[in-house]
Coordinates of C-alpha atoms in Angstrom, one line a residue:
M822 CA 21.6 -13.7 80.7
V823 CA 22.7 -13.6 77.1
D824 CA 20.8 -16.5 76.2
M825 CA 17.5 -14.6 76.8
Y826 CA 18.1 -12.1 73.9
I827 CA 19.7 -14.4 71.3
K828 CA 18.3 -16.8 68.8
R829 CA 21.1 -19.0 67.4
D830 CA 21.6 -20.8 64.1
I831 CA 19.5 -18.4 62.0
R832 CA 19.4 -19.6 58.2
G833 CA 20.0 -17.0 55.8
L834 CA 21.5 -14.2 58.3
L835 CA 24.4 -13.6 56.1
D836 CA 22.3 -12.9 53.1
L837 CA 21.3 -9.6 55.0
A838 CA 24.5 -8.2 53.4
I839 CA 23.6 -9.1 50.2
L840 CA 23.3 -5.8 47.9
D841 CA 20.0 -4.6 46.4
D842 CA 21.7 -3.3 43.2
E843 CA 21.8 -6.4 40.9
G844 CA 24.9 -5.2 39.0
A845 CA 27.1 -4.8 42.0
K846 CA 25.4 -8.0 43.6
N847 CA 26.7 -9.9 40.7
A848 CA 30.2 -8.2 40.7
A849 CA 30.6 -9.2 44.7
G850 CA 29.5 -12.8 44.0
T851 CA 32.0 -13.3 41.3
L852 CA 34.9 -11.7 43.3
A853 CA 34.0 -13.7 46.3
T854 CA 34.1 -16.8 44.3
R855 CA 37.5 -16.0 42.7
I856 CA 39.2 -14.9 46.3
S857 CA 37.9 -18.3 47.5
I858 CA 39.6 -20.1 44.7
L859 CA 42.9 -18.3 45.5
V860 CA 43.0 -19.2 49.2
E861 CA 42.0 -22.8 48.3
K862 CA 45.0 -23.0 45.7
L863 CA 47.3 -21.5 48.2
L864 CA 46.4 -23.7 50.9
S865 CA 46.8 -26.6 48.5
G866 CA 50.1 -25.6 47.1
G867 CA 51.5 -24.2 50.4
N868 CA 50.4 -27.4 52.5
R869 CA 52.2 -29.6 50.2
Q870 CA 55.5 -27.4 50.2
S871 CA 55.0 -27.1 54.2
S872 CA 54.8 -31.0 54.4
Y873 CA 57.9 -31.1 52.1
R874 CA 59.7 -28.6 54.3
S875 CA 59.1 -30.6 57.4
R876 CA 60.4 -33.8 56.0
G877 CA 63.5 -32.2 54.5
S878 CA 64.4 -30.4 57.6
S879 CA 63.9 -33.5 59.9
N880 CA 66.1 -35.6 57.5
S881 CA 68.7 -33.1 57.2
S882 CA 68.9 -32.4 60.9
R883 CA 69.3 -36.3 61.6
G884 CA 72.1 -36.4 58.9
S885 CA 73.8 -33.3 60.3
R886 CA 73.8 -34.6 63.8
G887 CA 75.6 -37.6 62.6
A888 CA 78.0 -35.7 60.5
A889 CA 78.8 -33.4 63.4
T890 CA 79.5 -36.3 65.7
R891 CA 82.0 -38.0 63.2
R892 CA 83.6 -34.6 62.2
G893 CA 82.7 -32.3 65.0
G894 CA 80.5 -30.0 62.9
S895 CA 78.1 -27.3 63.7
G896 CA 75.0 -28.9 61.8
S897 CA 75.0 -25.9 59.5
R898 CA 73.7 -28.0 56.4
S899 CA 70.2 -28.5 58.3
T900 CA 69.9 -24.5 58.8
M901 CA 70.6 -24.3 55.0
A902 CA 68.1 -26.9 53.9
G903 CA 65.4 -25.4 56.2
K904 CA 65.9 -21.8 54.6
Q905 CA 65.8 -23.4 51.2
S906 CA 62.5 -25.0 51.8
V907 CA 61.2 -21.9 53.2
S908 CA 62.3 -19.9 50.2
K909 CA 60.6 -22.6 48.0
L910 CA 57.2 -22.1 50.0
N911 CA 57.4 -18.6 49.8
S912 CA 58.1 -18.7 46.1
N913 CA 55.5 -21.1 45.2
C914 CA 52.9 -19.2 46.9
A915 CA 53.9 -15.8 45.4
N916 CA 53.7 -17.4 42.0
I917 CA 50.2 -18.4 42.7
I918 CA 49.3 -15.1 43.8
S919 CA 51.0 -13.3 40.8
D920 CA 49.3 -15.8 38.5
W921 CA 45.8 -15.1 40.2
I922 CA 46.4 -11.2 40.0
T923 CA 47.1 -11.7 36.2
E924 CA 43.9 -13.7 35.7
Q925 CA 41.9 -11.0 36.9
Q926 CA 43.2 -8.7 34.0
N927 CA 41.7 -11.5 31.7
A928 CA 38.5 -11.6 33.5
P929 CA 35.4 -10.4 31.4
S930 CA 34.8 -7.4 33.8
T931 CA 38.5 -6.2 33.1
K932 CA 39.0 -7.1 29.2
G933 CA 40.0 -4.3 27.0
K934 CA 41.8 -2.7 30.0
P935 CA 45.7 -2.1 29.8
V936 CA 47.4 -4.9 31.0
K937 CA 49.5 -4.3 34.1
A938 CA 52.1 -6.6 35.5
P939 CA 51.5 -7.4 39.3
S940 CA 53.3 -5.3 42.0
R941 CA 56.2 -7.1 43.6
N942 CA 55.0 -5.3 46.7
S943 CA 51.6 -6.3 46.4
V944 CA 52.3 -9.9 45.9
A945 CA 54.9 -10.0 48.8
A946 CA 52.2 -8.4 51.0
L947 CA 49.5 -11.0 50.2
N948 CA 52.1 -13.7 50.4
K949 CA 52.9 -12.7 54.0
S950 CA 49.1 -12.2 54.9
F951 CA 48.5 -15.8 53.8
D952 CA 51.5 -17.1 55.8
E953 CA 50.0 -15.7 58.9
F954 CA 46.1 -16.8 58.4
R955 CA 46.9 -20.2 57.3
Q956 CA 48.0 -20.8 60.9
W957 CA 44.5 -20.3 62.1
V958 CA 42.7 -22.4 59.4
N959 CA 45.3 -25.3 59.1
S960 CA 47.0 -25.5 62.6
N961 CA 45.9 -27.3 65.6
N962 CA 43.4 -25.4 67.9
S963 CA 45.4 -23.1 70.1
T964 CA 44.4 -23.0 73.9
N965 CA 45.8 -19.5 74.0
E966 CA 43.3 -17.2 72.4
S967 CA 46.0 -14.3 72.0
K968 CA 47.6 -16.4 69.6
L969 CA 44.7 -16.4 67.2
Y970 CA 44.4 -12.5 67.0
E971 CA 47.1 -12.0 64.3
P972 CA 45.9 -14.9 62.0
I973 CA 42.5 -14.0 62.3
S974 CA 43.2 -10.2 61.2
Q975 CA 45.4 -11.4 58.4
F976 CA 42.4 -13.3 56.9
F977 CA 40.6 -10.1 56.9
C978 CA 43.4 -8.3 55.5
F979 CA 44.2 -10.7 52.9
V980 CA 40.5 -10.5 51.6
A981 CA 40.7 -6.7 51.7
S982 CA 44.0 -6.8 49.8
C983 CA 42.6 -9.0 47.3
L984 CA 39.7 -6.3 46.6
K985 CA 42.2 -3.7 46.5
A986 CA 44.5 -5.6 43.9
V987 CA 41.4 -6.3 41.5
H988 CA 40.0 -2.5 42.2
T989 CA 43.5 -1.0 41.0
L990 CA 43.2 -3.1 37.7
S991 CA 39.6 -2.3 37.2
Q992 CA 37.4 0.7 38.0
S993 CA 34.3 -1.0 36.8
V994 CA 34.6 -3.4 39.8
C995 CA 34.3 -1.1 42.6
P996 CA 33.5 -2.0 46.3
R997 CA 32.4 0.8 48.4
R998 CA 34.9 0.2 51.2
L999 CA 37.4 -2.4 52.8
V1000 CA 36.6 -4.4 56.0
V1001 CA 39.9 -4.4 58.0
P1002 CA 40.7 -4.7 61.7
F1003 CA 42.2 -2.1 63.7
F1004 CA 45.9 -2.9 63.5
K1005 CA 46.5 -3.6 67.2
P1006 CA 44.4 -6.3 68.9
D1007 CA 43.2 -6.5 72.6
R1008 CA 43.1 -2.9 73.0
K1009 CA 41.1 -0.3 75.1
S1010 CA 39.1 2.0 72.9
A1011 CA 39.9 5.9 73.4
D1012 CA 36.1 6.9 73.9
G1013 CA 34.9 3.8 75.5
D1014 CA 33.3 4.4 79.1
D1015 CA 35.2 1.6 80.9
D1016 CA 38.6 -0.1 80.9
S1017 CA 37.6 -3.3 78.8
R1018 CA 40.0 -4.5 76.0
V1019 CA 38.4 -5.6 72.9
D1020 CA 40.0 -8.5 70.8
L1021 CA 39.4 -7.0 67.4
Y1022 CA 37.9 -3.9 65.9
L1023 CA 36.6 -4.1 62.5
N1024 CA 36.9 -0.6 60.6
L1025 CA 35.5 0.5 57.3
P1026 CA 38.3 2.6 55.5
Q1027 CA 37.8 4.0 51.8
F1028 CA 40.1 2.6 49.2
D1029 CA 42.3 5.7 49.0
D1030 CA 43.0 5.4 52.9
Y1031 CA 45.2 2.4 52.4
T1032 CA 47.6 0.5 49.9
I1033 CA 48.0 -3.1 50.2
G1034 CA 51.0 -2.9 52.1
T1035 CA 49.7 -0.7 54.7
L1036 CA 46.6 -3.1 55.0
I1037 CA 49.1 -5.9 56.1
T1038 CA 52.0 -4.1 57.5
N1039 CA 51.4 -1.5 60.3
P1040 CA 52.7 1.8 59.8
P1041 CA 55.1 3.0 62.4
E1042 CA 53.3 6.3 62.9
Q1043 CA 50.2 4.4 64.1
E1044 CA 52.0 2.5 66.7
N1045 CA 50.4 4.9 69.5
E1046 CA 47.1 5.3 68.1
A1047 CA 44.0 3.9 70.1
P1048 CA 41.0 2.4 68.5
M1049 CA 37.8 4.4 68.5
L1050 CA 34.1 2.9 69.0
A1051 CA 32.9 5.9 67.2
D1052 CA 34.7 4.5 64.0
T1053 CA 34.0 0.8 64.5
F1054 CA 31.8 -1.1 62.3
A1055 CA 31.9 -4.4 64.3
I1056 CA 33.5 -6.3 67.4
V1057 CA 35.0 -9.7 66.9
E1058 CA 35.4 -11.5 70.2
V1059 CA 37.9 -14.5 70.1
K1060 CA 38.1 -17.5 72.2
S1061 CA 40.0 -20.6 72.1
A1062 CA 38.5 -23.8 70.8
I1063 CA 38.1 -25.2 74.3
Q1064 CA 36.3 -22.1 75.5
G1065 CA 33.9 -22.1 72.4
I1066 CA 32.0 -19.5 70.8
G1067 CA 29.5 -19.4 73.5
K1068 CA 32.2 -18.0 76.0
A1069 CA 32.6 -15.2 73.5
M1070 CA 29.1 -13.9 73.4
P1071 CA 28.8 -12.0 76.8
Q1072 CA 31.7 -9.9 76.0
L1073 CA 30.6 -9.4 72.4
F1074 CA 27.0 -8.1 73.9
Q1075 CA 28.9 -5.8 76.4
Y1076 CA 31.2 -4.0 73.9
T1077 CA 28.5 -3.7 71.0
R1078 CA 26.6 -1.4 73.3
G1079 CA 29.3 1.0 73.1
I1080 CA 29.1 1.1 69.4
Y1081 CA 25.3 2.3 69.9
N1082 CA 26.6 4.9 72.4
E1083 CA 29.2 6.4 70.3
Q1084 CA 27.5 6.3 67.0
Y1085 CA 24.5 8.4 66.5
D1086 CA 23.6 6.8 63.0
R1087 CA 23.3 3.1 63.9
R1088 CA 20.2 1.5 63.2
F1089 CA 21.5 -2.0 64.1
A1090 CA 25.0 -3.5 64.5
W1091 CA 27.0 -6.6 63.4
G1092 CA 29.5 -8.5 65.6
M1093 CA 31.5 -11.7 65.2
A1094 CA 32.1 -14.5 67.7
V1095 CA 35.1 -16.9 67.3
G1096 CA 35.8 -19.9 69.1
G1097 CA 39.0 -21.6 67.7
K1098 CA 38.0 -22.3 63.9
K1099 CA 34.4 -21.9 64.3
V1100 CA 32.6 -18.4 63.5
Q1101 CA 29.5 -16.9 64.1
A1102 CA 28.1 -13.5 62.7
V1103 CA 25.9 -11.9 65.0
F1104 CA 23.2 -9.3 64.2
F1105 CA 22.1 -7.1 66.9
G1106 CA 18.5 -5.7 66.3
P1107 CA 16.4 -3.4 68.5
D1108 CA 15.1 -6.0 70.8
Y1109 CA 17.5 -9.0 70.3
A1110 CA 20.5 -10.6 68.7
L1111 CA 20.5 -13.4 66.1
A1112 CA 23.6 -15.8 65.4
S1113 CA 24.3 -17.1 62.0
D1114 CA 24.7 -20.9 61.6
T1115 CA 28.5 -21.9 62.5
I1116 CA 31.1 -21.1 59.8
C1117 CA 33.9 -23.6 60.1
V1118 CA 37.2 -22.3 58.6
D1119 CA 38.9 -25.6 58.6
N1120 CA 37.2 -26.6 55.4
A1121 CA 36.7 -24.9 52.0
S1122 CA 32.9 -24.4 52.4
G1123 CA 33.2 -22.5 55.6
R1124 CA 36.2 -20.3 54.3
A1125 CA 34.1 -19.3 51.2
K1126 CA 31.3 -18.3 53.4
L1127 CA 33.3 -15.9 55.3
V1128 CA 35.1 -14.6 52.3
K1129 CA 31.7 -14.0 50.8
L1130 CA 30.4 -12.2 54.1
L1131 CA 33.4 -9.9 54.0
V1132 CA 33.0 -9.2 50.2
D1133 CA 29.3 -8.6 50.6
W1134 CA 30.1 -6.2 53.5
S1135 CA 32.6 -4.3 51.1
F1136 CA 30.2 -3.7 48.4
C1137 CA 26.6 -3.4 50.1
E1138 CA 24.7 -0.5 50.6
S1139 CA 25.2 1.4 53.9
H1140 CA 21.8 0.5 55.5
R1141 CA 22.5 -3.1 55.3
L1142 CA 25.6 -2.6 57.7
G1143 CA 23.2 -0.9 59.9
Y1144 CA 23.8 2.8 59.3
D1145 CA 21.0 5.3 58.8
P1146 CA 21.5 6.9 55.3
A1147 CA 19.7 10.1 56.2
I1148 CA 22.4 11.0 58.7
L1149 CA 25.7 12.1 57.3
H1150 CA 28.7 12.8 59.4
N1151 CA 30.9 15.5 58.2
K1152 CA 34.1 14.7 60.1
R1153 CA 36.2 17.5 58.6
L1154 CA 33.9 20.2 60.0
R1155 CA 32.5 18.2 62.8
Y1156 CA 28.8 18.2 62.4
Y1157 CA 25.9 16.1 61.4
E1158 CA 23.7 16.6 58.4
I1159 CA 20.3 14.9 59.1
N1160 CA 17.6 14.8 56.4
V1161 CA 14.2 14.4 57.6
G1162 CA 10.9 13.7 55.3
S1163 CA 7.9 16.3 55.4
E1164 CA 4.8 16.8 53.4
D1165 CA 6.8 19.4 51.2
G1166 CA 9.7 17.1 50.8
P1167 CA 13.1 16.3 52.6
I1168 CA 14.3 19.2 55.2
T1169 CA 18.0 19.1 56.0
Y1170 CA 18.9 20.0 59.6
Y1171 CA 22.5 20.5 60.9
S1172 CA 23.7 19.5 64.4
K1173 CA 27.0 19.2 66.3
G1174 CA 26.0 15.8 67.8
A1175 CA 23.5 14.0 69.9
V1176 CA 22.8 15.6 73.2
I1177 CA 21.2 12.0 74.1
S1178 CA 22.7 8.6 72.8
A1179 CA 21.5 5.2 73.0
E1180 CA 23.0 3.8 76.1
R1181 CA 21.3 0.2 76.0
L1182 CA 21.9 -2.5 73.7
F1183 CA 18.3 -3.7 73.5
S1184 CA 16.0 -0.7 73.8
R1185 CA 14.1 2.0 72.0
H1186 CA 17.4 3.5 71.2
T1187 CA 16.4 7.0 71.7
R1188 CA 18.8 9.9 70.3
C1189 CA 18.0 13.6 70.5
F1190 CA 20.0 16.3 68.6
I1191 CA 19.7 20.1 68.8
A1192 CA 19.8 21.4 65.2
S1193 CA 19.4 24.2 63.0
T1194 CA 18.3 24.5 59.3
E1195 CA 21.1 27.0 58.7
K1196 CA 24.3 25.3 57.1
P1197 CA 27.3 26.1 59.3
G1198 CA 30.2 27.8 57.7
H1199 CA 33.8 27.2 58.0
D1200 CA 33.9 27.8 61.6
A1201 CA 31.2 25.1 62.0
T1202 CA 29.1 27.3 64.3
I1203 CA 25.4 26.3 65.0
E1204 CA 22.5 28.3 66.6
P1205 CA 20.2 25.4 67.3
D1206 CA 16.4 26.1 67.5
I1207 CA 15.1 22.6 66.6
F1208 CA 15.0 19.5 68.8
I1209 CA 15.3 16.2 66.5
K1210 CA 14.2 12.9 68.5
Y1211 CA 15.0 9.6 66.8
A1212 CA 13.6 6.2 68.5
W1213 CA 12.4 2.7 67.8
P1214 CA 9.1 2.5 69.9
E1215 CA 6.8 -0.4 69.8
A1216 CA 4.0 0.2 67.4
T1217 CA 1.5 -1.0 65.0
E1218 CA 2.3 -1.9 61.4
D1219 CA -0.6 0.1 60.2
A1220 CA 0.3 3.9 60.8
N1221 CA -3.6 4.7 60.8
V1222 CA -4.1 2.7 64.1
D1223 CA -0.8 3.7 65.8
Y1224 CA -2.4 5.3 68.6
R1225 CA 0.4 5.8 70.6
D1226 CA 2.4 7.8 67.9
E1227 CA 4.1 10.8 69.3
G1228 CA 4.3 12.6 65.9
R1229 CA 0.4 12.2 65.8
H1230 CA -0.1 13.7 69.2
L1231 CA 2.3 16.6 68.7
Q1232 CA 0.6 17.6 65.5
K1233 CA -2.7 17.9 67.2
I1234 CA -1.1 19.9 70.2
T1235 CA 0.6 22.4 67.6
K1236 CA -2.7 23.3 66.2
T1237 CA -3.9 24.1 69.7
I1238 CA -0.8 26.0 70.8
E1239 CA -1.7 28.2 67.5
A1240 CA -5.1 28.9 68.8
E1241 CA -3.8 29.6 72.4
P1242 CA -0.7 32.0 72.4
S1243 CA -0.3 31.7 76.3
L1244 CA 1.0 28.0 75.7
D1245 CA 3.9 29.1 73.3
R1246 CA 7.2 28.0 74.9
K1247 CA 5.3 25.8 77.2
C1248 CA 5.4 22.7 75.0
P1249 CA 7.2 21.7 71.8
R1250 CA 5.8 22.5 68.3
Y1251 CA 5.6 19.9 65.5
Q1252 CA 7.9 20.6 62.5
S1253 CA 8.3 17.3 60.4
G1254 CA 9.0 13.9 61.0
G1255 CA 7.1 10.5 61.1
R1256 CA 8.3 6.9 60.1
V1257 CA 11.7 6.5 58.8
M1258 CA 11.8 5.0 55.3
I1259 CA 14.5 2.9 53.7
N1260 CA 15.0 2.1 50.0
R1261 CA 15.4 -1.6 49.6
R1262 CA 14.7 -4.4 47.0
I1263 CA 11.4 -6.1 47.6
G1264 CA 11.1 -9.5 45.8
N1265 CA 10.2 -8.9 42.0
E1266 CA 8.7 -5.3 42.9
G1267 CA 12.4 -3.8 42.5
I1268 CA 13.7 -1.2 44.9
K1269 CA 10.9 0.7 46.9
A1270 CA 10.9 2.8 50.0
V1271 CA 9.3 0.9 53.0
D1272 CA 9.1 1.5 56.8
D1273 CA 12.3 1.0 58.7
T1274 CA 11.1 -1.6 61.2
S1275 CA 12.6 -4.3 63.3
R1276 CA 10.9 -6.8 60.9
S1277 CA 11.6 -5.0 57.5
I1278 CA 15.5 -5.2 58.1
L1279 CA 15.2 -9.0 58.2
S1280 CA 14.3 -11.1 55.2
D1281 CA 10.8 -13.1 55.3
G1282 CA 12.6 -16.3 55.7
I1283 CA 14.3 -15.0 59.1
C1284 CA 11.0 -13.4 60.3
Q1285 CA 9.4 -17.0 59.8
Q1286 CA 11.9 -18.8 61.8
L1287 CA 11.5 -16.4 64.6
D1288 CA 7.6 -16.6 64.4
D1289 CA 7.7 -20.5 64.5
D1290 CA 9.6 -20.4 67.7
Q1291 CA 6.8 -19.9 70.4
D1292 CA 9.3 -19.3 73.1
F1293 CA 11.0 -16.2 71.2
V1294 CA 9.2 -13.0 71.7
N1295 CA 9.2 -11.2 68.2
G1296 CA 7.6 -7.7 68.6
L1297 CA 7.4 -5.0 66.2
R1298 CA 9.4 -1.8 66.7
I1299 CA 9.1 1.1 64.2
H1300 CA 11.9 3.6 63.3
K1301 CA 10.5 7.0 63.9
V1302 CA 12.0 10.7 63.8
I1303 CA 10.3 13.9 65.0
C1304 CA 11.3 17.5 64.7
M1305 CA 10.2 20.0 67.3
K1306 CA 10.6 23.7 67.5
G1307 CA 11.5 24.5 70.8
V1308 CA 14.9 23.9 72.6
G1309 CA 15.1 23.6 76.4
K1310 CA 17.7 22.9 79.0
P1311 CA 17.3 20.3 81.7
L1312 CA 16.4 21.1 85.3
K1313 CA 20.0 20.6 86.5
E1314 CA 20.8 24.0 85.0
L1315 CA 18.2 25.9 87.0
E1316 CA 19.8 28.6 89.4
N1317 CA 17.6 28.5 92.3
V1318 CA 14.2 27.4 93.8
F1319 CA 12.2 30.0 92.4
E1320 CA 13.1 29.0 89.1
V1321 CA 12.2 25.4 90.0
I1322 CA 8.8 26.3 91.2
C1323 CA 8.2 28.5 88.0
V1324 CA 9.3 25.9 85.6
M1325 CA 7.0 23.0 87.5
A1326 CA 4.1 25.2 87.4
D1327 CA 4.6 26.2 83.7
A1328 CA 5.0 22.2 82.7
M1329 CA 1.8 21.2 84.6
E1330 CA -0.2 24.0 83.3
C1331 CA 0.8 23.0 79.9
H1332 CA -0.1 19.3 81.0
W1333 CA -3.6 20.6 82.1
E1334 CA -4.4 22.5 78.9
I1335 CA -3.3 19.7 76.6
Y1336 CA -5.5 17.5 78.4
Q1337 CA -8.3 19.7 78.4
R1338 CA -8.3 20.9 74.9
C1339 CA -6.7 17.7 73.2
K1340 CA -7.7 15.1 75.5
I1341 CA -4.1 13.9 75.5
L1342 CA -2.7 12.2 78.6
H1343 CA 1.0 12.4 78.9
R1344 CA 1.7 9.5 81.5
D1345 CA 5.3 10.0 81.9
I1346 CA 5.9 13.0 84.1
S1347 CA 9.7 13.0 85.2
T1348 CA 12.5 15.1 85.7
I1349 CA 13.9 14.4 82.0
N1350 CA 10.5 15.4 80.5
I1351 CA 10.3 19.0 82.0
L1352 CA 12.8 21.2 80.5
F1353 CA 13.0 25.2 80.6
S1354 CA 13.9 28.3 78.4
G1355 CA 15.0 31.7 79.4
S1356 CA 15.9 32.9 82.7
G1357 CA 15.0 35.2 85.6
S1358 CA 11.6 36.7 84.9
K1359 CA 11.3 35.4 81.5
I1360 CA 11.8 31.8 82.5
K1361 CA 9.4 29.3 81.1
G1362 CA 8.8 25.6 82.0
M1363 CA 8.3 23.1 79.0
L1364 CA 6.6 19.7 78.8
V1365 CA 8.2 17.3 76.4
D1366 CA 8.3 13.6 75.3
F1367 CA 4.8 12.5 74.4
D1368 CA 6.3 8.8 73.6
H1369 CA 3.8 7.1 76.2
A1370 CA 1.0 9.6 75.8
I1371 CA -2.5 8.5 74.8
C1372 CA -5.4 10.6 73.3
E1373 CA -8.7 9.6 75.0
D1374 CA -10.7 10.4 71.9
D1375 CA -9.2 7.4 70.1
K1376 CA -12.1 5.2 70.8
D1377 CA -10.4 2.3 69.0
A1378 CA -7.2 2.6 71.0
V1379 CA -6.4 -0.4 73.5
R1380 CA -7.0 0.8 77.1
H1381 CA -3.8 1.1 78.9
F1382 CA -3.6 -0.5 82.3
E1383 CA -0.1 -1.2 81.8
R1384 CA 2.8 0.3 83.8
T1385 CA 4.2 3.3 82.1
G1386 CA 6.6 6.1 83.2
T1387 CA 9.8 6.6 84.8
L1388 CA 10.3 4.4 87.8
P1389 CA 11.1 6.8 90.6
F1390 CA 8.3 9.1 89.9
M1391 CA 5.4 6.5 89.0
S1392 CA 2.2 6.7 91.0
V1393 CA 1.3 3.9 93.4
N1394 CA -1.4 2.6 91.4
N1395 CA 0.9 2.5 88.6
L1396 CA 3.6 0.7 90.4
E1397 CA 1.2 -1.8 91.8
G1398 CA 0.1 -2.6 88.5
G1399 CA -3.6 -1.8 89.9
K1400 CA -6.7 -2.4 87.9
L1401 CA -7.4 1.3 87.7
E1402 CA -6.8 3.0 84.3
H1403 CA -4.0 5.6 84.1
S1404 CA -5.7 8.8 84.8
L1405 CA -4.8 12.6 85.0
L1406 CA -4.4 12.1 89.0
D1407 CA -1.4 9.6 88.3
D1408 CA 0.4 12.2 86.2
W1409 CA -0.2 14.7 89.1
E1410 CA 1.0 12.4 91.7
S1411 CA 4.2 12.0 89.7
L1412 CA 4.8 15.8 89.9
I1413 CA 4.5 15.6 93.8
Y1414 CA 7.3 13.0 93.8
I1415 CA 9.4 15.2 91.3
L1416 CA 8.8 18.1 93.9
C1417 CA 9.9 15.8 96.7
W1418 CA 12.9 14.7 94.9
V1419 CA 14.4 18.1 94.0
G1420 CA 13.7 19.4 97.3
T1421 CA 15.5 16.5 98.9
Y1422 CA 18.5 16.3 96.7
D1423 CA 20.6 19.1 94.7
W1424 CA 19.1 18.8 91.4
K1425 CA 22.4 20.3 90.0
K1426 CA 24.4 17.3 90.9
K1427 CA 24.8 15.0 87.9
D1428 CA 25.4 11.6 90.0
E1429 CA 22.7 12.0 92.4
P1430 CA 19.8 9.4 92.2
G1431 CA 17.6 12.2 90.8
S1432 CA 19.8 13.4 88.1
L1433 CA 19.4 13.5 84.4
K1434 CA 21.8 10.5 83.9
W1435 CA 20.1 8.2 86.7
T1436 CA 16.5 9.1 85.2
L1437 CA 17.8 8.4 81.6
N1438 CA 18.8 4.9 82.5
S1439 CA 15.4 4.4 84.6
E1440 CA 13.6 5.5 81.4
E1441 CA 15.1 2.7 79.4
D1442 CA 13.8 0.4 82.2
D1443 CA 10.4 1.2 81.3
P1444 CA 8.4 -2.0 82.7
N1445 CA 5.9 -1.5 79.5
D1446 CA 8.9 -1.4 76.8

């Protein structure tokens, strides 16, 4: 199943983490090279000492056993020789680390700064980390994957600690973040929806959150903490060399879905699959996953690639990590700040969080917020009156011929509502939004604002590799946001049958008027697309979600004979994929099925087949999407 959604051995995939800013890009490249040199020096020096230690211990043991036989001794000389060799090994590596830190003070980027002696604690912590991770890159491949968790974790910690050490020496060399694993491997997340245990969670703490010592040695007060998918940058799934990377992929796919579900600002995600000494970075886009060429950590070239990736992740802009820079999370006051473009400039909205989150790994990744333009105070109270919808629908690259654009339809509908007050509160009113723009470097043109699409987040070289594979479907999805006036509640919150009938009547009146006045056909009548506001005699039904709508006045639009809608409520003609074009009658037939459904099942029960949860999952199974 995984093979249907992944394209392997993509050349240049790791370069997606390279920065837009030229100065920071050069600094990151220089630091990655320096850290790689340190790693090789340590492995070279440490291996010689390790070899010496093995020979010395073996010879001493044989001599001691002979002496013990002759004298009845205890063989204590063997133990002493071993301790001296270990001490010599640690001392040699500590000297290499200390010299490396001192060299950074004399580097061009730090010249003129006060020279500081390397901290003994920092040197000891880095030495300890190296002693752990060299077991991964040097030792024979373990058949027990759990024995790989700590060495792999310490490789990440070592690179982060080196960055921390250099940053302490020079403020001019300033990564944005560190890439470190959660300190306990093989743990269940506190916010996951199942009991799955993830091998390694990668987090992105700020520099002030950790010292070099706490990066490598776990503070006792964190012993009982559980990882959070909401705070996880990427999942690392580990298998033994015998099992291989391929065995890690299904679990990596499963766990990464949780990141999309818990993080409302993720555009795409990263992950990592490990099989023994082989590593692949994995990019998760809206429609598919891409795996890098294999990184082999048992050779210097492979180790340098992995170091560079971690350093680039530490330096690069947040949008290259998959985050939406327009959505900011205020963790202290627990609200989101959402910036949406409009004709008059950006508008800032405030929300407590998504009311609908992305539940699938590959889909439109629809997320919905209820928000307000009023900034919350210290009590973080928000009175929402705006509905914000983010999604990655299939679309055309040219916005002028994007005939299924929901924002385009809503702008036309909103003008109609203004001329017909009776439709007020029965359908949403467009406020702002459109295609999401991302600032990124475009070749020699410099940094420009471009449409955020499933192709623009990749490089031209990667897109060409995908296009050259005739068996790989590489469509176009475009990141869009729409802000609408009018916040409604789901049908499950209705109190009685009378309210159900009133809400259904209002929604279909809205459907009829929009078709008559705007020639816009909804084409997805379902329980989740009919909301209500008010109560009692003032209750009003509302028709929402024009994501599949089409305007019959758009003569150049492709005529739609494809199946659209939500599975339980699709018309017979639509389900059978008939030759008749989707018409007004198909939408009315969907309404009949909704009435039958809510008349058969209690619409208030969340887990019944007709519930909000069920139809949301079905909507993601849209045959046309």
